[in-house]
């Protein structure tokens, strides 16, 4: 049986994915403006930012729950 995803995890991943997507788009646009061939930089930046944001948001929410 599949595990249900909590609202907390859904919000964390939604925000992190949005931030990662935006960062990846900016990275691709920046590389295009510099006219440098860096294939795969967009997905790489997207993945790094998604992981970083998810970890930070998880800590912020966990710290907030401990204080209450």
Tab-separated table of C-alpha atoms in Angstrom:
chain	number	residue	atom	x	y	z
A	1	UNK	CA	0.000	0.000	0.000
A	2	UNK	CA	1.328	3.414	-0.938
A	3	UNK	CA	2.207	5.920	1.746
A	4	UNK	CA	0.254	9.130	1.746
A	5	UNK	CA	2.133	12.382	1.360
A	6	UNK	CA	1.547	14.897	4.127
A	7	UNK	CA	0.581	18.480	3.397
A	8	UNK	CA	3.893	19.578	4.906
A	9	UNK	CA	5.911	17.494	2.452
A	10	UNK	CA	3.743	18.549	-0.479
A	11	UNK	CA	4.268	22.234	0.327
A	12	UNK	CA	8.015	21.792	0.818
A	13	UNK	CA	8.450	19.977	-2.487
A	14	UNK	CA	6.144	22.360	-4.351
A	15	UNK	CA	8.035	25.446	-3.202
A	16	UNK	CA	11.423	23.813	-3.726
A	17	UNK	CA	10.483	22.676	-7.240
A	18	UNK	CA	9.254	26.147	-8.163
A	19	UNK	CA	12.437	27.763	-6.887
A	20	UNK	CA	14.605	25.186	-8.629
A	21	UNK	CA	12.786	25.641	-11.910
A	22	UNK	CA	13.230	29.403	-11.755
A	23	UNK	CA	16.927	29.077	-10.906
A	24	UNK	CA	17.474	26.616	-13.742
A	25	UNK	CA	15.802	28.958	-16.206
A	26	UNK	CA	17.955	31.864	-15.046
A	27	UNK	CA	21.091	29.731	-15.367
A	28	UNK	CA	20.191	28.705	-18.911
A	29	UNK	CA	19.446	32.318	-19.861
A	30	UNK	CA	22.732	33.468	-18.342
A	31	UNK	CA	24.707	30.847	-20.261
A	32	UNK	CA	22.929	31.857	-23.449
A	33	UNK	CA	23.831	35.505	-22.875
A	34	UNK	CA	27.475	34.605	-22.248
A	35	UNK	CA	27.452	32.495	-25.444
A	36	UNK	CA	29.268	29.672	-23.654
A	37	UNK	CA	28.464	26.029	-24.446
A	38	UNK	CA	27.495	24.520	-21.086
A	39	UNK	CA	25.050	21.717	-21.896
A	40	UNK	CA	23.034	20.491	-18.949
A	41	UNK	CA	23.598	23.513	-16.696
A	42	UNK	CA	19.859	24.213	-16.352
A	43	UNK	CA	18.893	20.779	-15.013
A	44	UNK	CA	21.987	20.716	-12.788
A	45	UNK	CA	21.154	24.064	-11.198
A	46	UNK	CA	17.508	23.036	-10.888
A	47	UNK	CA	18.414	19.859	-9.002
A	48	UNK	CA	20.838	21.580	-6.655
A	49	UNK	CA	18.394	24.362	-5.798
A	50	UNK	CA	15.503	21.927	-5.269
A	51	UNK	CA	17.553	19.858	-2.830
A	52	UNK	CA	18.885	22.928	-1.019
A	53	UNK	CA	15.457	24.578	-0.685
A	54	UNK	CA	13.766	21.365	0.424
A	55	UNK	CA	16.353	20.828	3.155
A	56	UNK	CA	16.171	24.442	4.366
A	57	UNK	CA	12.359	24.523	4.386
A	58	UNK	CA	12.238	21.214	6.240
A	59	UNK	CA	14.537	22.618	8.935
A	60	UNK	CA	12.578	25.878	9.211
A	61	UNK	CA	9.269	24.052	9.599
A	62	UNK	CA	10.734	21.526	12.057
A	63	UNK	CA	12.237	24.328	14.186
A	64	UNK	CA	8.919	26.168	14.164
A	65	UNK	CA	7.052	23.055	15.291
A	66	UNK	CA	9.513	22.470	18.148
A	67	UNK	CA	9.008	26.015	19.458
A	68	UNK	CA	5.226	25.570	19.664
